[in-house]
PDB file of C-alpha atoms in Angstrom:
ATOM      1  CA  UNK A 400     165.079 124.040 124.824  1.00 95.00           C
ATOM      2  CA  UNK A 401     166.971 120.809 125.913  1.00 97.00           C
ATOM      3  CA  UNK A 402     170.565 120.177 126.014  1.00 98.00           C
ATOM      4  CA  UNK A 403     171.473 116.573 125.440  1.00 98.00           C
ATOM      5  CA  UNK A 404     174.162 114.210 124.286  1.00 98.00           C
ATOM      6  CA  UNK A 405     174.789 111.524 121.804  1.00 98.00           C
ATOM      7  CA  UNK A 406     175.848 108.271 123.646  1.00 98.00           C
ATOM      8  CA  UNK A 407     178.179 107.062 120.720  1.00 96.00           C
ATOM      9  CA  UNK A 408     181.552 107.192 122.296  1.00 97.00           C
ATOM     10  CA  UNK A 409     180.317 105.328 125.543  1.00 97.00           C
ATOM     11  CA  UNK A 410     178.931 102.340 123.787  1.00 96.00           C
ATOM     12  CA  UNK A 411     181.154 100.002 125.075  1.00 95.00           C
ATOM     13  CA  UNK A 412     180.274 101.201 128.546  1.00 97.00           C
ATOM     14  CA  UNK A 413     177.849  99.259 130.727  1.00 98.00           C
ATOM     15  CA  UNK A 414     174.549 101.068 130.755  1.00 98.00           C
ATOM     16  CA  UNK A 415     174.753 102.556 134.374  1.00 98.00           C
ATOM     17  CA  UNK A 416     178.189 104.105 133.263  1.00 98.00           C
ATOM     18  CA  UNK A 417     176.431 105.714 130.340  1.00 98.00           C
ATOM     19  CA  UNK A 418     174.250 107.525 132.420  1.00 98.00           C
ATOM     20  CA  UNK A 419     176.528 108.219 135.283  1.00 98.00           C
ATOM     21  CA  UNK A 420     179.285 109.601 133.049  1.00 98.00           C
ATOM     22  CA  UNK A 421     176.500 111.867 131.093  1.00 98.00           C
ATOM     23  CA  UNK A 422     175.241 113.262 134.024  1.00 98.00           C
ATOM     24  CA  UNK A 423     178.737 113.674 135.720  1.00 98.00           C
ATOM     25  CA  UNK A 424     179.313 116.112 132.486  1.00 98.00           C
ATOM     26  CA  UNK A 425     176.443 118.259 133.373  1.00 97.00           C
ATOM     27  CA  UNK A 426     173.567 116.768 131.150  1.00 98.00           C
ATOM     28  CA  UNK A 427     170.125 116.078 131.945  1.00 98.00           C
ATOM     29  CA  UNK A 428     169.266 114.657 128.718  1.00 98.00           C
ATOM     30  CA  UNK A 429     170.865 111.874 126.334  1.00 98.00           C
ATOM     31  CA  UNK A 430     170.095 110.746 122.667  1.00 98.00           C
ATOM     32  CA  UNK A 431     170.738 106.676 123.080  1.00 98.00           C
ATOM     33  CA  UNK A 432     172.495 105.952 119.797  1.00 97.00           C
ATOM     34  CA  UNK A 433     173.020 102.488 118.325  1.00 97.00           C
ATOM     35  CA  UNK A 434     174.476  99.962 120.685  1.00 97.00           C
ATOM     36  CA  UNK A 435     175.044  96.110 120.411  1.00 97.00           C
ATOM     37  CA  UNK A 436     172.746  95.245 123.424  1.00 97.00           C
ATOM     38  CA  UNK A 437     169.760  97.592 122.524  1.00 98.00           C
ATOM     39  CA  UNK A 438     169.607  98.335 118.782  1.00 97.00           C
ATOM     40  CA  UNK A 439     172.637  97.913 116.781  1.00 97.00           C
ATOM     41  CA  UNK A 440     173.104  99.782 113.215  1.00 97.00           C
ATOM     42  CA  UNK A 441     171.348  98.118 110.555  1.00 97.00           C
ATOM     43  CA  UNK A 442     170.014  95.398 112.831  1.00 97.00           C
ATOM     44  CA  UNK A 443     167.072  94.379 114.834  1.00 97.00           C
ATOM     45  CA  UNK A 444     166.343  94.735 118.376  1.00 98.00           C
ATOM     46  CA  UNK A 445     168.391  93.375 120.940  1.00 98.00           C
ATOM     47  CA  UNK A 446     167.098  94.782 124.325  1.00 98.00           C
ATOM     48  CA  UNK A 447     165.027  92.353 126.308  1.00 98.00           C
ATOM     49  CA  UNK A 448     162.721  93.172 129.125  1.00 97.00           C
ATOM     50  CA  UNK A 449     165.478  92.985 131.544  1.00 98.00           C
ATOM     51  CA  UNK A 450     167.759  95.597 129.319  1.00 98.00           C
ATOM     52  CA  UNK A 451     164.526  97.747 129.445  1.00 98.00           C
ATOM     53  CA  UNK A 452     164.544  97.644 133.195  1.00 98.00           C
ATOM     54  CA  UNK A 453     168.302  98.257 133.774  1.00 98.00           C
ATOM     55  CA  UNK A 454     168.039 101.321 131.241  1.00 98.00           C
ATOM     56  CA  UNK A 455     164.919 102.635 133.163  1.00 98.00           C
ATOM     57  CA  UNK A 456     167.059 102.287 136.745  1.00 98.00           C
ATOM     58  CA  UNK A 457     169.643 104.183 135.330  1.00 98.00           C
ATOM     59  CA  UNK A 458     167.839 106.988 133.940  1.00 98.00           C
ATOM     60  CA  UNK A 459     166.061 107.360 137.428  1.00 98.00           C
ATOM     61  CA  UNK A 460     169.159 107.107 139.559  1.00 98.00           C
ATOM     62  CA  UNK A 461     171.298 109.487 137.805  1.00 98.00           C
ATOM     63  CA  UNK A 462     168.578 111.986 136.844  1.00 98.00           C
ATOM     64  CA  UNK A 463     169.038 111.692 132.997  1.00 98.00           C
ATOM     65  CA  UNK A 464     166.335 111.572 130.396  1.00 98.00           C
ATOM     66  CA  UNK A 465     166.087 109.838 127.231  1.00 98.00           C
ATOM     67  CA  UNK A 466     165.326 112.889 124.887  1.00 98.00           C
ATOM     68  CA  UNK A 467     165.863 110.406 121.813  1.00 98.00           C
ATOM     69  CA  UNK A 468     166.934 107.650 120.053  1.00 98.00           C
ATOM     70  CA  UNK A 469     169.030 107.409 117.069  1.00 98.00           C
ATOM     71  CA  UNK A 470     169.005 104.537 114.799  1.00 98.00           C
ATOM     72  CA  UNK A 471     170.749 103.872 111.215  1.00 97.00           C
ATOM     73  CA  UNK A 472     168.366 101.725 108.910  1.00 98.00           C
ATOM     74  CA  UNK A 473     168.798 101.142 105.186  1.00 98.00           C
ATOM     75  CA  UNK A 474     165.103 102.171 104.475  1.00 98.00           C
ATOM     76  CA  UNK A 475     166.022 104.180 101.631  1.00 98.00           C
ATOM     77  CA  UNK A 476     167.814 100.945 100.038  1.00 97.00           C
ATOM     78  CA  UNK A 477     166.870 100.044  96.305  1.00 95.00           C
ATOM     79  CA  UNK A 478     167.251  96.396  97.328  1.00 97.00           C
ATOM     80  CA  UNK A 479     163.822  95.225  98.234  1.00 98.00           C
ATOM     81  CA  UNK A 480     164.785  92.859 100.836  1.00 98.00           C
ATOM     82  CA  UNK A 481     167.194  94.828 102.502  1.00 98.00           C
ATOM     83  CA  UNK A 482     164.445  97.831 102.583  1.00 98.00           C
ATOM     84  CA  UNK A 483     162.039  95.357 104.041  1.00 98.00           C
ATOM     85  CA  UNK A 484     164.101  94.257 106.814  1.00 98.00           C
ATOM     86  CA  UNK A 485     164.811  98.123 107.704  1.00 98.00           C
ATOM     87  CA  UNK A 486     161.012  98.757 107.963  1.00 98.00           C
ATOM     88  CA  UNK A 487     160.593  95.676 110.159  1.00 98.00           C
ATOM     89  CA  UNK A 488     163.758  97.194 112.422  1.00 98.00           C
ATOM     90  CA  UNK A 489     162.010 100.622 112.277  1.00 98.00           C
ATOM     91  CA  UNK A 490     158.645  98.993 113.787  1.00 98.00           C
ATOM     92  CA  UNK A 491     161.062  97.459 116.692  1.00 98.00           C
ATOM     93  CA  UNK A 492     162.585 100.653 117.366  1.00 98.00           C
ATOM     94  CA  UNK A 493     159.454 102.469 117.655  1.00 98.00           C
ATOM     95  CA  UNK A 494     158.284  99.676 120.202  1.00 98.00           C
ATOM     96  CA  UNK A 495     161.522 100.282 121.950  1.00 98.00           C
ATOM     97  CA  UNK A 496     161.007 104.155 122.008  1.00 98.00           C
ATOM     98  CA  UNK A 497     157.567 102.971 123.802  1.00 98.00           C
ATOM     99  CA  UNK A 498     159.000 100.849 126.113  1.00 98.00           C
ATOM    100  CA  UNK A 499     161.668 103.307 127.272  1.00 98.00           C
ATOM    101  CA  UNK A 500     159.147 106.161 127.519  1.00 98.00           C
ATOM    102  CA  UNK A 501     160.787 108.007 124.785  1.00 98.00           C
ATOM    103  CA  UNK A 502     158.497 109.871 122.140  1.00 98.00           C
ATOM    104  CA  UNK A 503     161.289 110.735 119.634  1.00 98.00           C
ATOM    105  CA  UNK A 504     163.576 108.707 116.967  1.00 98.00           C
ATOM    106  CA  UNK A 505     166.181 110.219 114.797  1.00 98.00           C
ATOM    107  CA  UNK A 506     167.588 108.720 111.742  1.00 98.00           C
ATOM    108  CA  UNK A 507     168.985 109.357 108.429  1.00 97.00           C
ATOM    109  CA  UNK A 508     167.620 109.142 104.646  1.00 97.00           C
ATOM    110  CA  UNK A 509     170.079 106.548 103.810  1.00 96.00           C
ATOM    111  CA  UNK A 510     170.175 105.490  99.964  1.00 96.00           C
ATOM    112  CA  UNK A 511     172.579 106.809  97.554  1.00 94.00           C
ATOM    113  CA  UNK A 512     173.318 110.275  96.237  1.00 92.00           C
ATOM    114  CA  UNK A 513     174.185 108.580  92.635  1.00 92.00           C
ATOM    115  CA  UNK A 514     170.627 107.150  92.697  1.00 96.00           C
ATOM    116  CA  UNK A 515     168.114 109.771  94.433  1.00 96.00           C
ATOM    117  CA  UNK A 516     165.147 108.530  92.334  1.00 98.00           C
ATOM    118  CA  UNK A 517     165.385 104.963  93.395  1.00 98.00           C
ATOM    119  CA  UNK A 518     166.001 106.281  96.944  1.00 98.00           C
ATOM    120  CA  UNK A 519     163.248 108.328  97.488  1.00 98.00           C
ATOM    121  CA  UNK A 520     160.927 105.684  96.072  1.00 98.00           C
ATOM    122  CA  UNK A 521     162.146 103.304  98.403  1.00 98.00           C
ATOM    123  CA  UNK A 522     162.045 105.484 101.267  1.00 98.00           C
ATOM    124  CA  UNK A 523     158.467 106.681 100.479  1.00 98.00           C
ATOM    125  CA  UNK A 524     157.230 102.910 100.412  1.00 98.00           C
ATOM    126  CA  UNK A 525     159.317 102.513 103.830  1.00 98.00           C
ATOM    127  CA  UNK A 526     157.281 105.667 105.480  1.00 98.00           C
ATOM    128  CA  UNK A 527     153.991 104.069 104.018  1.00 98.00           C
ATOM    129  CA  UNK A 528     154.469 101.250 106.420  1.00 98.00           C
ATOM    130  CA  UNK A 529     156.637 103.149 109.273  1.00 98.00           C
ATOM    131  CA  UNK A 530     154.817 106.209 109.829  1.00 98.00           C
ATOM    132  CA  UNK A 531     151.214 105.000 110.629  1.00 98.00           C
ATOM    133  CA  UNK A 532     152.715 103.292 113.507  1.00 98.00           C
ATOM    134  CA  UNK A 533     154.686 106.131 114.451  1.00 98.00           C
ATOM    135  CA  UNK A 534     151.974 108.486 114.506  1.00 98.00           C
ATOM    136  CA  UNK A 535     149.670 106.025 116.600  1.00 98.00           C
ATOM    137  CA  UNK A 536     152.202 105.875 119.044  1.00 98.00           C
ATOM    138  CA  UNK A 537     152.797 109.559 119.094  1.00 98.00           C
ATOM    139  CA  UNK A 538     156.462 109.265 118.481  1.00 98.00           C
ATOM    140  CA  UNK A 539     158.198 111.939 116.290  1.00 98.00           C
ATOM    141  CA  UNK A 540     160.757 111.064 113.913  1.00 98.00           C
ATOM    142  CA  UNK A 541     163.519 113.604 113.109  1.00 98.00           C
ATOM    143  CA  UNK A 542     165.287 113.215 110.065  1.00 98.00           C
ATOM    144  CA  UNK A 543     168.850 114.147 108.859  1.00 96.00           C
ATOM    145  CA  UNK A 544     170.436 114.221 105.509  1.00 95.00           C
ATOM    146  CA  UNK A 545     173.725 112.358 105.668  1.00 92.00           C
ATOM    147  CA  UNK A 546     176.856 112.672 103.417  1.00 90.00           C
ATOM    148  CA  UNK A 547     176.212 109.673 100.910  1.00 90.00           C
ATOM    149  CA  UNK A 548     172.223 109.570 101.361  1.00 94.00           C
ATOM    150  CA  UNK A 549     170.057 109.684  98.376  1.00 96.00           C
ATOM    151  CA  UNK A 550     169.686 113.385  99.475  1.00 94.00           C
ATOM    152  CA  UNK A 551     172.301 115.263 101.075  1.00 92.00           C
ATOM    153  CA  UNK A 552     171.020 118.959 100.518  1.00 92.00           C
ATOM    154  CA  UNK A 553     169.390 120.551 103.722  1.00 94.00           C
ATOM    155  CA  UNK A 554     166.965 122.484 101.779  1.00 94.00           C
ATOM    156  CA  UNK A 555     165.770 119.445  99.678  1.00 95.00           C
ATOM    157  CA  UNK A 556     165.496 117.551 103.059  1.00 96.00           C
ATOM    158  CA  UNK A 557     163.171 119.925 104.435  1.00 97.00           C
ATOM    159  CA  UNK A 558     161.120 120.127 101.209  1.00 97.00           C
ATOM    160  CA  UNK A 559     160.715 116.369 101.177  1.00 98.00           C
ATOM    161  CA  UNK A 560     159.661 116.394 104.973  1.00 98.00           C
ATOM    162  CA  UNK A 561     157.336 119.401 104.595  1.00 98.00           C
ATOM    163  CA  UNK A 562     155.739 117.467 101.590  1.00 98.00           C
ATOM    164  CA  UNK A 563     154.846 114.433 103.855  1.00 98.00           C
ATOM    165  CA  UNK A 564     152.255 116.587 105.577  1.00 98.00           C
ATOM    166  CA  UNK A 565     152.956 114.658 108.893  1.00 98.00           C
ATOM    167  CA  UNK A 566     153.249 116.728 112.309  1.00 97.00           C
ATOM    168  CA  UNK A 567     155.271 113.612 113.236  1.00 98.00           C
ATOM    169  CA  UNK A 568     158.258 114.100 110.943  1.00 98.00           C
ATOM    170  CA  UNK A 569     160.485 117.032 111.340  1.00 98.00           C
ATOM    171  CA  UNK A 570     164.070 117.955 110.318  1.00 98.00           C
ATOM    172  CA  UNK A 571     167.282 117.366 111.977  1.00 98.00           C
ATOM    173  CA  UNK A 572     169.990 119.822 111.150  1.00 97.00           C
ATOM    174  CA  UNK A 573     173.459 118.114 111.643  1.00 96.00           C
ATOM    175  CA  UNK A 574     176.216 120.748 111.631  1.00 96.00           C
ATOM    176  CA  UNK A 575     179.351 118.761 111.027  1.00 93.00           C
ATOM    177  CA  UNK A 576     177.669 117.938 107.454  1.00 91.00           C
ATOM    178  CA  UNK A 577     177.830 121.523 106.775  1.00 87.00           C
ATOM    179  CA  UNK A 578     180.046 121.021 103.410  1.00 82.00           C
ATOM    180  CA  UNK A 579     177.526 118.569 101.776  1.00 79.00           C
ATOM    181  CA  UNK A 580     174.297 120.383 103.197  1.00 78.00           C
ATOM    182  CA  UNK A 581     174.249 122.304  99.690  1.00 76.00           C
ATOM    183  CA  UNK A 582     174.437 119.124  97.822  1.00 52.00           C
ATOM    184  CA  UNK A 583     177.842 120.590  96.447  1.00 51.00           C
ATOM    185  CA  UNK A 584     180.694 118.305  96.222  1.00 46.00           C
ATOM    186  CA  UNK A 585     183.446 121.043  95.640  1.00 46.00           C
ATOM    187  CA  UNK A 586     185.413 122.526  98.392  1.00 47.00           C
ATOM    188  CA  UNK A 587     184.395 126.340  98.192  1.00 47.00           C
ATOM    189  CA  UNK A 588     186.388 127.699 101.216  1.00 48.00           C
ATOM    190  CA  UNK A 589     184.301 128.100 104.457  1.00 50.00           C
ATOM    191  CA  UNK A 590     180.695 128.206 102.423  1.00 52.00           C
ATOM    192  CA  UNK A 591     179.520 131.060 104.484  1.00 58.00           C
ATOM    193  CA  UNK A 592     176.063 131.320 105.156  1.00 69.00           C
ATOM    194  CA  UNK A 593     175.193 127.581 104.528  1.00 85.00           C
ATOM    195  CA  UNK A 594     173.970 126.990 108.127  1.00 92.00           C
ATOM    196  CA  UNK A 595     172.290 130.521 108.396  1.00 93.00           C
ATOM    197  CA  UNK A 596     170.364 129.807 105.179  1.00 92.00           C
ATOM    198  CA  UNK A 597     169.333 126.288 105.963  1.00 94.00           C
ATOM    199  CA  UNK A 598     168.416 127.128 109.704  1.00 96.00           C
ATOM    200  CA  UNK A 599     166.307 129.953 108.471  1.00 96.00           C
ATOM    201  CA  UNK A 600     164.610 128.097 105.815  1.00 95.00           C
ATOM    202  CA  UNK A 601     163.830 125.003 108.047  1.00 97.00           C
ATOM    203  CA  UNK A 602     162.268 127.210 110.969  1.00 96.00           C
ATOM    204  CA  UNK A 603     159.651 125.364 112.659  1.00 96.00           C
ATOM    205  CA  UNK A 604     160.144 122.318 110.555  1.00 98.00           C
ATOM    206  CA  UNK A 605     163.613 121.762 112.564  1.00 98.00           C
ATOM    207  CA  UNK A 606     163.172 120.427 116.187  1.00 97.00           C
ATOM    208  CA  UNK A 607     166.399 118.858 116.624  1.00 98.00           C
ATOM    209  CA  UNK A 608     170.170 120.031 116.013  1.00 98.00           C
ATOM    210  CA  UNK A 609     173.271 117.692 116.204  1.00 98.00           C
ATOM    211  CA  UNK A 610     176.344 119.898 117.177  1.00 98.00           C
ATOM    212  CA  UNK A 611     180.228 119.117 116.416  1.00 97.00           C
ATOM    213  CA  UNK A 612     182.842 120.501 114.496  1.00 95.00           C
ATOM    214  CA  UNK A 613     184.521 119.064 111.130  1.00 91.00           C
ATOM    215  CA  UNK A 614     187.199 120.223 108.918  1.00 88.00           C
ATOM    216  CA  UNK A 615     187.010 121.076 105.316  1.00 81.00           C
ATOM    217  CA  UNK A 616     187.361 118.041 103.217  1.00 71.00           C
ATOM    218  CA  UNK A 617     190.383 119.102 101.603  1.00 67.00           C
ATOM    219  CA  UNK A 618     191.939 119.646 104.974  1.00 69.00           C
ATOM    220  CA  UNK A 619     191.923 115.662 105.585  1.00 69.00           C
ATOM    221  CA  UNK A 620     194.279 113.289 103.620  1.00 61.00           C
ATOM    222  CA  UNK A 621     193.157 109.944 102.430  1.00 59.00           C
ATOM    223  CA  UNK A 622     195.518 107.514 101.396  1.00 59.00           C
ATOM    224  CA  UNK A 623     194.370 105.794  99.335  1.00 60.00           C
ATOM    225  CA  UNK A 624     192.449 108.485  97.813  1.00 61.00           C
ATOM    226  CA  UNK A 625     188.899 107.365  97.147  1.00 60.00           C
ATOM    227  CA  UNK A 626     186.475 109.101  94.748  1.00 56.00           C
ATOM    228  CA  UNK A 627     183.180 110.073  96.127  1.00 61.00           C
ATOM    229  CA  UNK A 628     183.993 109.666  99.777  1.00 56.00           C
ATOM    230  CA  UNK A 629     181.917 111.807 101.832  1.00 65.00           C
ATOM    231  CA  UNK A 630     184.602 112.760 104.357  1.00 70.00           C
ATOM    232  CA  UNK A 631     183.747 114.627 107.429  1.00 79.00           C
ATOM    233  CA  UNK A 632     184.423 114.394 111.222  1.00 84.00           C
ATOM    234  CA  UNK A 633     182.679 115.101 114.392  1.00 92.00           C
ATOM    235  CA  UNK A 634     185.180 116.853 116.574  1.00 96.00           C
ATOM    236  CA  UNK A 635     184.667 119.064 119.805  1.00 97.00           C
ATOM    237  CA  UNK A 636     183.347 122.457 119.090  1.00 97.00           C
ATOM    238  CA  UNK A 637     186.273 124.681 117.964  1.00 96.00           C
ATOM    239  CA  UNK A 638     188.693 122.104 116.558  1.00 95.00           C
ATOM    240  CA  UNK A 639     187.533 122.293 113.087  1.00 92.00           C
ATOM    241  CA  UNK A 640     186.232 124.819 110.382  1.00 90.00           C
ATOM    242  CA  UNK A 641     182.722 125.311 111.144  1.00 92.00           C
ATOM    243  CA  UNK A 642     181.547 129.197 111.675  1.00 92.00           C
ATOM    244  CA  UNK A 643     180.216 128.940 115.150  1.00 95.00           C
ATOM    245  CA  UNK A 644     179.290 132.729 115.368  1.00 95.00           C
ATOM    246  CA  UNK A 645     177.077 131.823 112.178  1.00 94.00           C
ATOM    247  CA  UNK A 646     175.425 128.769 113.517  1.00 96.00           C
ATOM    248  CA  UNK A 647     174.759 130.022 117.197  1.00 97.00           C
ATOM    249  CA  UNK A 648     173.297 133.411 115.846  1.00 96.00           C
ATOM    250  CA  UNK A 649     171.142 131.639 113.427  1.00 96.00           C
ATOM    251  CA  UNK A 650     169.508 128.948 116.248  1.00 97.00           C
ATOM    252  CA  UNK A 651     169.007 132.429 118.423  1.00 96.00           C
ATOM    253  CA  UNK A 652     167.136 134.308 115.214  1.00 95.00           C
ATOM    254  CA  UNK A 653     164.829 131.549 114.832  1.00 96.00           C
ATOM    255  CA  UNK A 654     164.052 131.050 118.472  1.00 96.00           C
ATOM    256  CA  UNK A 655     165.059 127.779 118.362  1.00 97.00           C
ATOM    257  CA  UNK A 656     163.465 125.770 121.287  1.00 96.00           C
ATOM    258  CA  UNK A 657     163.904 122.079 120.656  1.00 97.00           C
ATOM    259  CA  UNK A 658     166.782 119.785 121.415  1.00 98.00           C
ATOM    260  CA  UNK A 659     170.510 120.330 120.654  1.00 98.00           C
ATOM    261  CA  UNK A 660     172.833 117.348 120.967  1.00 98.00           C
ATOM    262  CA  UNK A 661     176.391 117.371 121.132  1.00 98.00           C
ATOM    263  CA  UNK A 662     177.198 114.707 118.617  1.00 97.00           C
ATOM    264  CA  UNK A 663     181.021 114.410 118.882  1.00 97.00           C
ATOM    265  CA  UNK A 664     182.530 110.826 117.902  1.00 94.00           C
ATOM    266  CA  UNK A 665     186.302 111.575 118.110  1.00 85.00           C
ATOM    267  CA  UNK A 666     187.225 111.532 121.576  1.00 89.00           C
ATOM    268  CA  UNK A 667     186.491 108.354 123.354  1.00 87.00           C
ATOM    269  CA  UNK A 668     189.957 108.202 125.363  1.00 91.00           C
ATOM    270  CA  UNK A 669     188.484 111.502 127.183  1.00 94.00           C
ATOM    271  CA  UNK A 670     184.738 111.442 126.816  1.00 97.00           C
ATOM    272  CA  UNK A 671     183.682 113.265 130.059  1.00 97.00           C
ATOM    273  CA  UNK A 672     186.232 116.257 128.981  1.00 97.00           C
ATOM    274  CA  UNK A 673     184.852 116.472 125.516  1.00 97.00           C
ATOM    275  CA  UNK A 674     181.182 116.445 126.954  1.00 98.00           C
ATOM    276  CA  UNK A 675     181.768 118.883 129.594  1.00 98.00           C
ATOM    277  CA  UNK A 676     183.784 121.486 127.032  1.00 97.00           C
ATOM    278  CA  UNK A 677     180.733 121.028 124.382  1.00 97.00           C
ATOM    279  CA  UNK A 678     178.113 121.559 126.879  1.00 97.00           C
ATOM    280  CA  UNK A 679     179.907 124.618 128.516  1.00 97.00           C
ATOM    281  CA  UNK A 680     180.191 126.408 125.105  1.00 97.00           C
ATOM    282  CA  UNK A 681     176.606 125.600 124.346  1.00 97.00           C
ATOM    283  CA  UNK A 682     175.075 126.993 127.352  1.00 95.00           C
ATOM    284  CA  UNK A 683     177.311 130.155 126.915  1.00 95.00           C
ATOM    285  CA  UNK A 684     176.357 130.518 123.462  1.00 95.00           C
ATOM    286  CA  UNK A 685     172.592 129.686 123.341  1.00 92.00           C
ATOM    287  CA  UNK A 686     171.658 130.219 127.253  1.00 80.00           C
ATOM    288  CA  UNK A 687     174.040 132.938 128.170  1.00 70.00           C
ATOM    289  CA  UNK A 688     175.335 130.875 131.401  1.00 50.00           C
ATOM    290  CA  UNK A 689     178.400 129.143 132.291  1.00 44.00           C
ATOM    291  CA  UNK A 690     178.859 125.707 134.522  1.00 41.00           C
ATOM    292  CA  UNK A 691     176.778 125.984 137.533  1.00 37.00           C
TER     293      UNK A 691
END
């Protein structure tokens, strides 16, 4: 199993600082998330040959491997011009992964929960163009249902992925999305068993897990309120309402041996402390060890 961290909180920092901070926090792997000088969200590639060389040098110098690249592209959009642009950006990201020596790209379904049929149709058209290139380059796509996507249910996402019948598309389970992974919008307490049920159901289809805490939707206050908002957070483990005993027990039960990534976005003022805290807990709960 690889323990990695998302780099979103470090996106304003120079590349060398990103890798050095991740290493100082005790990680040997990172998930390269969207940043304006490499691959921004919903946009095309920015990374030049010089930037690729800079990333490679930082990776080698600090001993931190890029385990995955995370992108956000609207390939499930029902607006055809936007969907076509997203397909082009996806192809650019596959080439970026090849250039960086990374064999995994993580992403979301996009689309809109009010129009699941349109979202699925658009995404299938996009996959018809993107997936052959990913397969030919040996790139695996790990997909997570995000609150607000055309599919929000973890079970439905797993079923969709299995139906593609490709060894190069897998399920990414994002724990801070727990309160939306059932496809139910109400606030039914702690929704006990959600993570266990989805993790067990996903089994070997699941090769990547994002770990962060979140509050029950009813525990946050929106002013002005906005109906339909999929309100969730990405907090340090232990700061929210997630049942972590359930999460870690389920991962152990299925013998999970893929990638677990810290996916905390909230603590940019104390990034290293946040990363160190979450890495320690993951090692203690999944590997049975403390800091070395």
